[in-house]
Structure formats: structure tokens, C-alpha cells
Amino acid sequence: MPTSQPFSILVVDDEPSNFEVIETLLSIEETALGETQAYQLHYVANGATAVESLELFQPDVILLDVMMPGMSGLEVCQRIKAMPQWRLLPIIMVTSLTDKADLARCFAAGADDFISKPVTGLELNARVRSMLRIRRQYQALANFNNRLEKTVQERTTQLQTMITQDGLTQLSSRAFLLQQIAEMLRAQCFSFAVVYLDCDQFKLVNSAFGHGVGNQLLLAIAGRLQQLLRPGDTLARVGEDEFCFLLHQIDSERALQPFIDQVLQSFVSSFEVDNCEIFMTACIGIALGNWAYQQAEEPLQDADTAMYKAKQRGKNVCQVFDRQMSVAMLKRLTLETDLQRALNHQEFVAYYQPIVNLHTEALCGFEALVRWQHPSRGLVSPNEFIPCMEETGLIVPLGIVVLHQACGQLLAWHQQGHTDLTMSVNLSVRQFASPTLLADIDQVLAETGLNPAYLKLEITESALLENAETAIGIMAQLRSRQIHISVDDFGTGYSSLSSLHRFPLCDLKIDRSFVSQMHESQRNFKIVSTIISLGDQLGLTVVAEGIETRQQLEHLLHLGCQLGQGYLFNQPLSANIVEIDCLNRRL
Ligand code: C2E
Ligand code: CA
Ligand code: CA
């Protein structure tokens, strides 16, 4: 076994003469092979010393006598195997006991192999070599895993920074701000204010002085605003010349006033950029937290609306969002009863969006997307009702309806000869947390008779991270049924991407928002390319969502993305149209 560094072998035996025999037998073999220094032997006379000396000798294999006074060989073996850092160290028991029960005891204690006494050169060498070979393979695997883990960590840290930070100003990003608001809402903490700030006529600066100066001005503004930040509050850049504060412990307009005055004040003196003196003003829109907010986007949207109202009134204006809350609440209530009724009347149908191989543009499968066939309103988009269903728990029965339709439909298509097609079905956070999830899925599979290997469940990053340990357990159960798991909207959650490699995933779906703006923003382009290489490293298939243009397709292909979906290929289609437009052409 030629190697640059000699293998370290630790012999543990209360009888020193046994060590000498082993040493001789191993060295005869070495000389015969013309290899010097292949093994470096160490000797200790009892179990306790053996355990203590592991760090010092760093053995690659242990030859361990079974019968020793004090700690027996079996006990030594058990102890060593219980130490995480030595768990994989091969141990060969050396024993004069040869009946089956004794050997069984050795293996039960964790031994990897045994040699019977008296030891012969042939057997000793063969067993030592085979253990060392295994040891080397383990080590190679461990090194590989370490390297993989390291690159994944690096990539995910890069991604996290890109996603949570604004590239120009290093302030927080919109995604990070939304996450912070979501946390407050989840904690039922409503005494906060969202202060949305948009510079007046910023475009003039860009066209008069160029983008370079424009960017420096943004940096200067960001710097001034940052000085107003109290500990624990957040300042994000949410658009080109738009900034947004999230302030804690503000429960009235009056409490906020001093802060607003400071913000306006910070625009009074001019900004000196590139030897130019530039005066800038800003309009401010404010939304105060209240219990009716359910989604993080809502307060941000309200603050944005207020800011637009302010703009209509002129420059340097501040406007608080005036809530017609009762109207919104009423809408929500009627929607809820409507949805319950719709579920009873089976008004929900699955539409199917083709997923294609980006190289060949051949059809690979579908994503099922639910539509509400409203008796008077026509087809209603899921964005209008999924949040409400999620909140009321109606999403659980709805999810089963969609899963049932999608599995039944795919089976029908398989039976028509399209046996390679897969079906992706969305699973919401609430469904993922439902205690009946696995039983529900089993029932649907049993009722439809679909082969689960063609089913993919799409789970958002946030559902995975909400309770990672439970998620891993459920996913293991799903994988044992051969169901594939995709991470949906990948890149939009941010909290701990770094644990991604712990989940038994199959696909990563790049969120539409990154794909659609790949060309407008260098940052989105980088995010897409980082996600693709991350998927590559983890051995996951990457699926791009929302591909609308040839240009996007070409870039995705260039970056090595395998699968995709989007209006460039097809919108979500009814089952009928799928058969006419997609399947008939295939056979
Ligand atoms: P999603 O899972 O991210 O689904 C992709 C959305 O992008 C779909 O919106 C699809 O119609 C849309 N889309 C696909 N290609 C393009 C494109 O090229 N351009 C643009 N602009 N959009 C594209 P849709 O059908 O409105 O569904 C919205 C969301 O509602 C889905 O987002 C998903 O989160 C949720 N949803 C839909 N059906 C279900 C369901 O059965 N169960 C659950 N839990 N959620 C569902
Ligand atoms: Ca999806
Ligand atoms: Ca998605």
C-alpha cells in the first residue's frame, strides 16, 4: 500500500511479546514488498491508555486484544466507537476466542473485523490492508463532504448577502425589510411604522450629471438617512431612489412626528457630489402598524400608496396612509364564506403549466396551478384567494382537491402513452404543517393509482425553515415514497439557505422575480447564476420560472439551467387545451 505518509497502527495488548510478533509479521510483509515505512506501529499495554493516546498517535487502524485485565477489549472498542471523532476508525479485534457468540459480541461492540490467535502473517496483513483501504475511502468521502459543505456555505453566504443587502448602498434590501415586517406580524406586534421615502425628480440628476453622479448622490442620501436610524430599526433601499424605514415601538402619528421632522431636515442642506452642489427633496408615505395587516407586503404597499398621494400634492410632502380598514375587513369576511361555499360546490380546477427541457424545449411535465371558476366572476387567480385560504386553514382541503385532480390527470396522460411526464403540485406552509399531510397524500395516491415517482411537491423555502427538524422528517417520509421535492420561489426567503444541503431535495425553482429582471439588473443576474451553480454543486435540478423572452432563455441555457417554464413556452392551460396543444403533437 504505497503512501507518502506511513499508516499509523495502534496495537493494544497486555502482553508485550504479542506486539513484537505483530511488528515482525507486518515488517516481513513490508520488506517482501520492498516498501519501507508503510506502517508506523505504536504499542500500549491497556485499554485506558489506548483511549487516552488516540489524539497522540492518530491511528488509522487499531489491533485490539479482547482479553485484557482492567478494561476489556470489548469495552475499549465500545468507548472508542462512542467518540464522534473516532467513530469511523477501524478496529480489528485480536482474539483466541473463536466461538460464534464471542465473535458476535465483538461485532456488537462495534468492531470492524477480527483476527484469531495465533496470528499468522498472511491473515494479519490481509485484514490490516483491507481495513486501511476502507479507512482511506472513508477519509476521501469525508474530505469530499467537507469540501462540498464549505463551497455550499460560501455560495449561500454570497447569496444571502446579495439577497438581503442592496448592492450599491449596502443598506438592507426589500426582501430583508419584508422579512422583518413579517416577523413583527407573526409576533402580533403592531406598534410599528413603515416610512417610505421617494426622492423628488431624481431622474433629472441622472440625466443632467450622469449615472455615476446619481449613484454617488444615492450613497450620500443613504449615509444621511442611516444616521437617523435607532438601534433595532431597519433602513432599506427598496427602489432606485426609494428608501424605506421600519421603526419599532411607534403607536401613533404623533409619536412618529419628531422622526419625520428629522428626515425632512436631513434634506435641507445640499449634497456635495463630484464637486457639484445638489439640492434634493423627498416625499414621504407612512403606514402605521395595525392588527388587520396579515402579509408583510400590505404595510409596505400602503406606505407606497400614501407616498404617491404625497407626490400628487407636490415636493417635500409627507402623507399618512388613511385606512378604509372597515372596507378591507368586510371584503375579507365575505371572501371567506365565498371560498367555503366554492369548496363545497367544487368550483376549483387545476390548470397545468408545461415544464420543458430548456435545451430541446421538449415537454417534461407540468406544474398544477389552481383556478377558481367563479359562477359570476369567471376564472379567479390564486393570488386573490390563496392568502385568505392559507389564513383560515381552507388551504388544507383545497390542497387535497388540487392534488387529487393533478394525480388523476397525470395518470390519464400516462395511460395515453405519455409515460415520462411528471406533475408538480404546490404545497403551502399550512399544508406542510398539517398533521394529516402524509395520510392525505397516501390516500390520494391510493385512490388515483398514480406512481408516486412522477409526483413532485413544491415547498417554499420558508415552509422548510419554519421547523427544519420536522421538515426533514416529513421529507424523508415523502422521499421513501419516491415523491420528489422541489424548493419553490428559491431565493426569496433568506433566513438560512446554508442548511439547504441537509434537506433531501431534488429540484430548486428559481423565483420568477429574479428571472424576469435578469437583464435589467446585474444583481439578479448574479443571483440566478449563483443559484444555478449552487444547484449544480448539490446535485439538484434547477428549474427557472417565469421565462418570457428568448434572451432570458439563452442566458439560462448559457448558465447551465436544465428545466424551465414560462409564457415563452406556455401559460397555465386547462387539461383540454393541454391535450390539444401539447400532447397530440407529441405522439
Ligand atoms: P408559483 O408556485 O410561483 O407559480 C408560478 C406562477 O407564475 C403562476 O401564477 C404562473 O401562472 C405564473 N407564471 C408562470 N409563467 C409565467 C411567466 O412567464 N410570466 C409571468 N408573469 N407569470 C408566470 P398563478 O397561477 O397565478 O399562481 C400564483 C401562486 O399561487 C403560485 O405561485 C403558488 O404559490 C400559488 N398557487 C397556485 N396554485 C396553488 C395550489 O394548488 N396550492 C397552493 N398551495 N398554492 C398554489
Ligand atoms: Ca410553484
Ligand atoms: Ca414559484
XYZ file of C-alpha atoms and ligand atoms in Angstrom:
635
model
C 0.000 0.000 0.000
C 2.325 2.779 -1.122
C 1.621 6.052 0.525
C 3.599 9.161 1.284
C 2.769 9.133 4.961
C 3.072 5.858 6.846
C -0.189 4.479 8.199
C -0.372 4.590 11.953
C -1.325 1.314 13.612
C -2.027 1.125 17.326
C -1.590 -2.285 18.961
C -3.326 -2.710 22.319
C -2.289 -5.846 24.183
C -1.371 -6.533 27.816
C 1.285 -8.962 26.604
C 4.312 -7.081 25.083
C 5.530 -10.189 23.280
C 2.333 -10.221 21.196
C 3.225 -6.759 19.990
C 6.641 -7.982 18.922
C 5.056 -10.814 16.933
C 2.745 -8.375 15.152
C 5.579 -5.990 14.469
C 7.672 -8.747 12.939
C 4.853 -10.147 10.825
C 3.981 -6.731 9.427
C 7.588 -5.796 8.711
C 8.273 -9.108 6.875
C 5.441 -8.262 4.524
C 6.760 -4.734 4.081
C 10.240 -5.963 3.228
C 8.851 -8.567 0.851
C 7.025 -5.848 -0.994
C 10.038 -3.609 -0.949
C 8.070 -0.895 0.771
C 9.709 0.736 3.681
C 7.922 2.760 6.261
C 4.434 1.786 5.125
C 3.316 1.303 8.720
C 4.219 3.127 11.850
C 3.415 0.942 14.830
C 2.539 2.130 18.327
C 2.076 -0.020 21.336
C 0.072 0.422 24.554
C -0.473 -2.212 27.221
C -4.008 -1.474 28.409
C -7.402 -0.125 27.372
C -7.373 3.096 29.369
C -4.059 4.199 27.854
C -5.339 3.234 24.407
C -8.316 5.603 24.718
C -6.102 8.387 26.050
C -3.459 8.025 23.353
C -5.713 8.314 20.304
C -5.041 12.020 19.855
C -1.309 11.479 20.136
C -0.975 8.508 17.760
C -3.788 9.387 15.349
C -4.122 5.714 14.405
C -5.533 4.614 11.055
C -6.371 1.203 12.458
C -6.341 -0.448 15.890
C -5.414 -4.038 16.657
C -7.164 -4.677 19.946
C -6.691 -7.656 22.217
C -10.012 -8.886 23.604
C -8.833 -10.384 26.887
C -7.053 -7.801 28.988
C -7.034 -7.093 32.702
C -8.898 -3.889 33.661
C -10.857 -2.518 30.745
C -11.643 -5.424 28.395
C -11.123 -5.153 24.647
C -14.891 -5.084 24.118
C -15.294 -2.138 26.443
C -12.392 -0.252 24.834
C -13.995 -0.844 21.469
C -17.367 0.458 22.651
C -15.805 3.552 24.148
C -13.855 4.444 21.059
C -16.857 3.936 18.791
C -18.897 6.215 21.044
C -16.479 9.111 20.413
C -17.787 11.009 17.369
C -14.325 11.871 16.057
C -13.177 8.208 16.207
C -16.446 6.549 15.225
C -15.119 5.583 11.805
C -11.699 4.361 12.965
C -11.468 0.659 12.037
C -10.885 -1.692 14.952
C -9.682 -5.269 14.463
C -10.190 -7.471 17.491
C -7.419 -9.965 18.198
C -8.859 -12.941 19.999
C -8.232 -16.534 20.917
C -11.988 -16.960 21.392
C -13.484 -18.320 18.238
C -16.969 -19.449 19.062
C -19.749 -17.634 17.258
C -21.248 -15.994 20.337
C -17.882 -14.412 21.217
C -17.431 -13.049 17.728
C -20.982 -11.730 17.750
C -20.139 -9.865 20.941
C -17.127 -8.263 19.226
C -19.260 -7.001 16.368
C -21.980 -5.843 18.749
C -19.325 -3.743 20.495
C -18.659 -2.052 17.149
C -15.601 -3.994 15.960
C -14.990 -3.918 12.227
C -13.138 -7.205 11.916
C -11.287 -9.849 13.947
C -8.148 -11.969 13.790
C -7.813 -15.210 15.675
C -4.775 -16.082 17.721
C -2.227 -17.357 16.998
C -1.834 -14.629 14.443
C -0.412 -15.585 11.049
C 1.370 -13.157 8.753
C -0.930 -13.826 5.849
C -4.140 -13.181 7.737
C -2.807 -10.214 9.677
C -1.601 -8.448 6.553
C -4.722 -9.184 4.579
C -7.022 -7.847 7.278
C -4.922 -4.779 8.040
C -4.743 -3.901 4.361
C -8.445 -4.267 3.808
C -9.254 -2.107 6.840
C -6.816 0.554 5.675
C -8.399 0.536 2.251
C -11.801 1.154 3.813
C -10.285 3.800 6.041
C -8.859 5.588 3.039
C -12.207 5.524 1.276
C -13.954 6.913 4.329
C -11.429 9.677 4.558
C -11.763 10.550 0.900
C -15.509 10.677 1.318
C -15.227 12.797 4.448
C -12.863 15.200 2.668
C -15.230 15.410 -0.235
C -18.135 16.144 2.085
C -16.156 18.792 3.920
C -15.221 20.493 0.693
C -18.806 20.333 -0.538
C -20.104 21.746 2.707
C -17.571 24.534 2.525
C -18.457 25.571 -1.015
C -22.151 25.379 -0.249
C -21.606 27.566 2.794
C -19.624 30.073 0.742
C -22.178 30.175 -2.036
C -25.072 30.555 0.333
C -23.362 33.322 2.260
C -22.781 35.122 -1.032
C -26.407 34.596 -1.953
C -27.645 35.725 1.420
C -25.692 38.930 1.148
C -26.924 39.523 -2.369
C -30.497 38.897 -1.353
C -30.547 40.737 1.931
C -28.372 43.676 1.004
C -28.606 46.423 -1.549
C -25.596 46.248 -3.826
C -24.995 49.995 -4.129
C -25.609 51.387 -0.659
C -25.090 48.219 1.433
C -28.370 49.058 3.126
C -30.898 46.263 3.635
C -32.804 45.037 0.605
C -36.535 44.957 0.068
C -36.530 41.200 0.767
C -34.893 41.748 4.125
C -37.324 44.524 5.027
C -40.291 42.296 4.180
C -38.844 39.566 6.323
C -38.548 41.967 9.254
C -42.141 43.121 8.844
C -43.303 39.515 8.554
C -41.583 38.702 11.831
C -43.366 41.558 13.591
C -46.737 40.487 12.221
C -46.081 36.904 13.232
C -45.281 38.076 16.756
C -48.563 40.046 16.728
C -46.587 43.178 17.265
C -48.407 46.040 15.589
C -46.800 49.129 17.067
C -44.521 49.866 14.156
C -44.318 52.378 11.345
C -43.261 51.929 7.759
C -41.849 55.185 6.377
C -41.483 55.179 2.598
C -39.361 57.846 1.049
C -39.009 58.716 -2.616
C -36.651 61.411 -3.884
C -38.289 64.132 -5.953
C -37.267 64.297 -9.596
C -34.230 62.147 -9.110
C -34.267 61.281 -12.805
C -33.204 64.861 -13.530
C -29.968 64.272 -11.639
C -29.238 61.191 -13.707
C -29.917 62.904 -16.990
C -28.081 66.104 -16.075
C -24.987 64.645 -14.401
C -24.956 61.006 -15.476
C -25.489 57.781 -13.536
C -22.131 57.934 -11.795
C -23.100 61.140 -10.019
C -26.617 59.787 -9.480
C -25.168 56.798 -7.648
C -22.910 58.960 -5.512
C -25.877 61.095 -4.581
C -27.820 57.990 -3.567
C -24.875 56.958 -1.400
C -24.813 60.368 0.234
C -28.554 60.284 0.903
C -28.275 56.754 2.287
C -25.495 57.952 4.575
C -27.590 60.793 5.986
C -30.655 58.616 6.480
C -28.602 55.966 8.178
C -27.584 58.432 10.847
C -31.229 58.756 11.884
C -31.541 55.057 12.492
C -32.214 53.935 16.047
C -30.809 50.585 17.202
C -33.085 47.735 16.117
C -34.780 49.681 13.327
C -34.232 48.946 9.657
C -33.432 51.135 6.685
C -33.744 49.536 3.276
C -33.302 50.687 -0.275
C -36.429 49.487 -1.996
C -36.193 51.036 -5.441
C -33.806 53.156 -7.459
C -34.330 56.337 -5.472
C -36.663 54.881 -2.862
C -35.815 54.158 0.737
C -37.891 52.687 3.495
C -37.614 52.736 7.270
C -39.165 50.172 9.548
C -39.462 51.721 13.010
C -40.326 49.794 16.138
C -42.428 50.947 19.063
C -44.327 53.653 17.287
C -48.015 53.578 18.058
C -49.286 56.885 16.818
C -48.727 59.526 14.224
C -47.751 61.910 16.997
C -45.010 59.595 18.271
C -43.618 59.480 14.758
C -43.586 63.230 14.107
C -40.134 64.034 15.560
C -38.596 61.344 13.383
C -40.306 62.642 10.238
C -39.070 66.150 11.048
C -35.537 64.807 11.253
C -35.886 63.048 7.912
C -37.134 66.206 6.199
C -34.439 68.194 7.967
C -31.748 65.929 6.567
C -32.659 67.106 3.071
C -32.439 70.805 3.872
C -28.730 71.239 3.258
C -27.316 70.420 -0.161
C -25.391 67.273 -1.047
C -21.903 67.716 -2.358
C -21.180 65.142 -5.005
C -18.335 65.170 -7.505
C -17.742 68.888 -6.877
C -21.391 69.682 -7.596
C -23.794 71.025 -5.062
C -27.107 69.248 -5.449
C -30.319 70.104 -3.642
C -32.745 67.252 -3.236
C -36.142 66.856 -1.629
C -38.233 63.792 -0.936
C -41.839 62.797 -0.416
C -42.763 60.510 2.419
C -45.584 57.982 2.775
C -46.340 56.410 6.130
C -48.222 53.299 7.171
C -48.736 52.612 10.857
C -48.950 49.022 12.033
C -52.389 47.651 12.846
C -53.894 44.266 13.589
C -55.608 43.991 10.199
C -52.271 43.515 8.452
C -51.734 39.876 7.538
C -48.994 39.919 4.931
C -45.716 41.805 5.106
C -46.381 43.342 1.699
C -49.527 45.099 2.938
C -47.994 47.822 5.119
C -45.293 48.406 2.523
C -47.927 48.721 -0.168
C -49.953 51.123 1.980
C -46.920 53.286 2.686
C -46.157 53.309 -1.032
C -49.741 54.352 -1.822
C -49.503 57.153 0.737
C -46.220 58.255 -0.833
C -47.921 58.523 -4.251
C -50.648 60.640 -2.714
C -47.940 62.840 -1.232
C -46.289 63.198 -4.651
C -49.550 64.374 -6.134
C -49.539 67.179 -3.642
C -46.054 68.377 -4.580
C -42.470 68.187 -3.378
C -41.291 67.649 0.161
C -44.677 66.384 1.310
C -45.487 63.774 3.926
C -48.698 61.750 3.908
C -50.039 59.123 6.316
C -51.989 56.273 4.779
C -55.620 56.686 5.696
C -57.114 53.340 6.151
C -60.503 52.404 4.931
C -59.956 49.449 7.074
C -63.568 48.530 7.577
C -63.946 48.147 3.821
C -60.944 45.841 3.606
C -62.141 43.785 6.572
C -65.598 43.381 5.131
C -64.130 42.228 1.844
C -62.078 39.637 3.634
C -65.052 38.281 5.544
C -67.236 37.854 2.501
C -64.376 36.239 0.659
C -64.014 33.664 3.396
C -67.655 32.499 3.275
C -67.500 32.567 -0.505
C -64.452 30.326 -0.529
C -66.018 27.790 1.807
C -69.038 27.671 -0.489
C -66.830 27.344 -3.571
C -65.035 24.404 -1.997
C -68.358 22.676 -1.314
C -69.512 23.358 -4.875
C -66.277 22.096 -6.404
C -65.509 25.340 -8.156
C -61.727 24.862 -8.051
C -59.918 23.404 -11.050
C -56.288 22.728 -11.692
C -54.620 24.310 -14.704
C -51.358 22.910 -15.974
C -48.298 24.872 -16.996
C -45.828 22.889 -19.119
C -42.284 22.489 -17.795
C -39.779 21.983 -20.589
C -36.214 20.881 -21.108
C -34.539 24.177 -21.962
C -32.103 22.601 -24.426
C -34.618 20.738 -26.542
C -37.775 22.598 -25.493
C -39.327 19.144 -25.139
C -42.142 18.749 -22.639
C -41.060 17.117 -19.355
C -44.034 17.687 -17.120
C -46.425 20.217 -15.642
C -46.989 22.413 -12.650
C -50.580 22.278 -11.421
C -51.892 25.760 -10.618
C -55.314 26.171 -9.124
C -58.020 28.426 -10.597
C -61.361 29.394 -9.110
C -64.175 29.093 -11.612
C -66.384 31.690 -10.059
C -70.021 31.485 -11.208
C -70.193 35.210 -11.973
C -66.598 36.469 -11.972
C -65.121 33.831 -14.254
C -61.606 32.492 -13.628
C -60.097 33.967 -10.476
C -56.315 33.930 -9.939
C -54.891 32.105 -6.897
C -53.144 35.265 -5.725
C -56.575 36.619 -4.850
C -57.715 33.758 -2.669
C -54.723 31.627 -1.573
C -53.643 34.076 1.185
C -57.144 34.023 2.683
C -57.357 30.235 2.439
C -53.935 29.938 3.988
C -55.043 32.084 6.887
C -58.330 30.282 7.504
C -56.913 26.797 7.031
C -59.122 26.168 3.980
C -55.901 25.630 2.050
C -55.614 22.127 3.528
C -58.805 20.733 1.922
C -58.160 22.816 -1.215
C -54.646 21.350 -1.455
C -56.084 17.836 -1.421
C -58.588 18.719 -4.149
C -55.787 20.031 -6.371
C -53.504 17.083 -5.595
C -56.301 14.681 -6.403
C -57.113 16.345 -9.725
C -53.466 16.621 -10.715
C -52.594 12.996 -9.872
C -55.709 11.669 -11.598
C -54.968 13.790 -14.664
C -51.355 12.724 -14.906
C -52.342 9.073 -14.651
C -54.772 9.585 -17.551
C -51.972 11.144 -19.614
C -49.612 8.304 -18.705
C -52.280 5.890 -19.893
C -52.455 7.772 -23.191
C -48.799 6.912 -23.703
C -47.011 9.939 -22.221
C -45.415 7.824 -19.552
C -42.421 10.077 -18.932
C -44.308 13.186 -17.789
C -44.131 14.462 -14.223
C -46.561 16.567 -12.208
C -45.541 19.290 -9.768
C -48.046 20.320 -7.133
C -47.692 23.259 -4.747
C -47.774 22.578 -1.046
C -48.422 25.574 1.183
C -46.796 26.216 4.557
C -50.029 25.417 6.300
C -50.425 22.103 4.468
C -46.856 21.201 5.211
C -47.562 21.692 8.892
C -50.799 19.708 8.771
C -50.624 16.543 10.892
C -52.640 14.644 8.291
C -50.372 15.550 5.372
C -48.816 12.117 4.817
C -52.089 10.267 5.325
C -53.824 12.650 2.885
C -51.144 12.119 0.259
C -51.250 8.346 0.713
C -54.985 8.390 0.275
C -54.809 10.435 -2.931
C -52.124 8.117 -4.323
C -54.168 5.052 -3.421
C -57.362 6.491 -4.912
C -55.796 7.674 -8.154
C -53.269 4.868 -8.571
C -50.537 7.241 -9.794
C -46.934 6.072 -9.498
C -45.550 8.486 -6.854
C -42.172 8.626 -8.597
C -43.765 11.026 -11.107
C -45.104 13.370 -8.464
C -43.141 16.423 -7.349
C -44.204 18.525 -4.407
C -43.177 22.177 -4.384
C -42.440 23.556 -0.966
C -41.336 27.108 -0.291
C -38.102 27.829 1.493
C -39.974 29.395 4.390
C -42.012 26.224 4.972
C -38.777 24.268 5.187
C -37.152 26.656 7.552
C -40.086 27.243 9.851
C -39.338 23.994 11.572
C -36.336 22.387 9.945
C -36.222 19.212 12.021
C -39.876 18.318 11.431
C -39.495 19.279 7.798
C -36.576 16.895 7.359
C -38.632 14.096 8.928
C -41.628 14.692 6.665
C -39.420 14.997 3.622
C -37.701 11.720 4.431
C -41.160 10.125 4.552
C -42.040 11.656 1.191
C -38.757 10.507 -0.328
C -39.338 6.979 0.951
C -42.496 7.029 -1.192
C -40.293 8.168 -4.099
C -42.049 11.531 -4.256
C -39.742 14.304 -5.483
C -39.333 17.526 -3.555
C -38.714 20.935 -5.096
C -37.936 24.161 -3.296
C -40.286 26.791 -4.697
C -39.601 30.523 -5.023
C -35.980 29.806 -4.220
C -34.034 32.896 -3.265
C -36.924 34.924 -1.891
C -36.706 33.651 1.665
C -33.320 34.278 3.078
C -33.010 33.082 6.614
C -30.813 30.022 6.453
C -30.113 28.907 2.975
C -26.932 27.471 4.338
C -28.786 24.490 5.751
C -30.035 23.588 2.291
C -27.800 20.563 1.925
C -29.444 18.978 4.961
C -32.772 18.583 3.177
C -33.424 15.647 0.858
C -34.274 17.857 -2.102
C -34.473 17.113 -5.808
C -35.120 20.455 -7.539
C -34.566 24.157 -6.961
C -37.036 26.531 -8.603
C -35.602 29.966 -9.227
C -38.202 32.559 -8.415
C -39.767 34.433 -11.285
C -38.738 37.805 -9.883
C -35.055 37.001 -10.481
C -35.574 35.560 -13.938
C -37.800 38.379 -15.142
C -35.268 41.035 -14.176
C -32.129 39.164 -15.100
C -31.342 41.714 -17.776
C -32.349 44.858 -16.036
C -30.276 44.136 -13.014
C -26.755 42.811 -12.737
C -27.576 41.726 -9.223
C -30.464 39.494 -10.312
C -28.261 38.044 -12.999
C -25.686 37.129 -10.390
C -28.335 35.664 -8.122
C -29.611 33.443 -10.921
C -26.131 32.284 -11.813
C -25.242 31.622 -8.172
C -28.422 29.607 -7.639
C -27.675 27.527 -10.716
C -24.145 26.757 -9.605
C -25.371 26.030 -6.083
C -27.900 23.558 -7.517
C -25.125 22.044 -9.554
C -22.921 21.528 -6.539
C -25.712 19.923 -4.566
C -26.690 17.703 -7.488
C -30.135 19.318 -7.765
C -32.049 20.019 -10.939
C -32.629 23.733 -11.396
C -35.962 24.891 -12.804
C -36.352 28.525 -13.877
C -39.788 30.079 -13.527
C -41.359 32.879 -15.499
C -39.269 32.706 -18.676
C -40.837 35.223 -21.030
C -38.181 36.076 -23.612
C -35.679 34.297 -25.849
C -32.975 36.403 -24.317
C -33.767 35.073 -20.849
C -33.827 31.530 -22.236
C -30.447 31.931 -23.868
C -28.848 33.255 -20.718
C -30.342 30.484 -18.624
C -29.041 27.906 -21.088
C -25.645 29.503 -21.017
C -25.624 29.322 -17.217
C -26.450 25.613 -17.359
C -30.063 25.683 -16.213
C -31.821 22.456 -17.208
C -35.569 22.992 -16.936
C -37.957 25.914 -17.147
C -41.470 27.166 -17.511
C -42.978 30.445 -18.572
C -45.113 32.339 -21.029
C -42.398 31.941 -23.679
C -43.459 28.294 -23.855
C -46.981 28.209 -22.414
C -49.323 29.806 -19.930
C -51.054 27.521 -17.448
C -53.620 25.640 -19.564
C -56.802 23.693 -18.898
C -56.484 19.915 -19.201
C -58.375 20.012 -22.515
C -56.078 22.541 -24.080
C -53.032 20.617 -22.847
C -54.269 17.578 -24.754
C -54.972 19.525 -27.927
C -51.937 21.807 -27.909
C -49.213 19.847 -26.184
C -49.873 16.139 -26.105
C -51.345 15.362 -29.507
C -48.342 16.896 -31.177
C -46.014 14.650 -29.248
C -47.168 11.183 -30.257
P -45.927 29.824 -8.060
O -45.880 28.478 -7.425
O -44.683 30.618 -8.040
O -46.418 29.584 -9.538
C -45.930 30.234 -10.643
C -46.786 31.411 -11.001
O -46.164 32.124 -12.055
C -48.152 31.014 -11.550
O -49.054 32.013 -11.135
C -47.932 31.067 -13.041
O -49.126 31.258 -13.761
C -47.032 32.269 -13.131
N -46.241 32.264 -14.340
C -45.733 31.211 -14.977
N -45.003 31.593 -16.043
C -45.030 32.943 -16.063
C -44.444 33.940 -16.912
O -43.750 33.652 -17.875
N -44.673 35.241 -16.600
C -45.446 35.600 -15.539
N -45.635 36.888 -15.307
N -46.006 34.689 -14.723
C -45.800 33.370 -14.970
P -50.502 31.690 -10.635
O -51.061 30.533 -11.371
O -51.258 32.961 -10.597
O -50.225 31.195 -9.155
C -49.725 32.084 -8.198
C -49.277 31.396 -6.948
O -50.388 30.830 -6.250
C -48.334 30.238 -7.221
O -47.048 30.738 -7.388
C -48.489 29.447 -5.950
O -47.699 29.972 -4.939
C -49.929 29.689 -5.592
N -50.720 28.506 -6.008
C -51.273 28.230 -7.205
N -51.904 27.044 -7.182
C -51.731 26.545 -5.934
C -52.142 25.326 -5.274
O -52.786 24.448 -5.827
N -51.792 25.193 -3.960
C -51.058 26.136 -3.307
N -50.737 25.909 -2.032
N -50.651 27.265 -3.890
C -50.975 27.476 -5.195
Ca -44.832 26.618 -7.608
Ca -42.597 29.959 -7.624
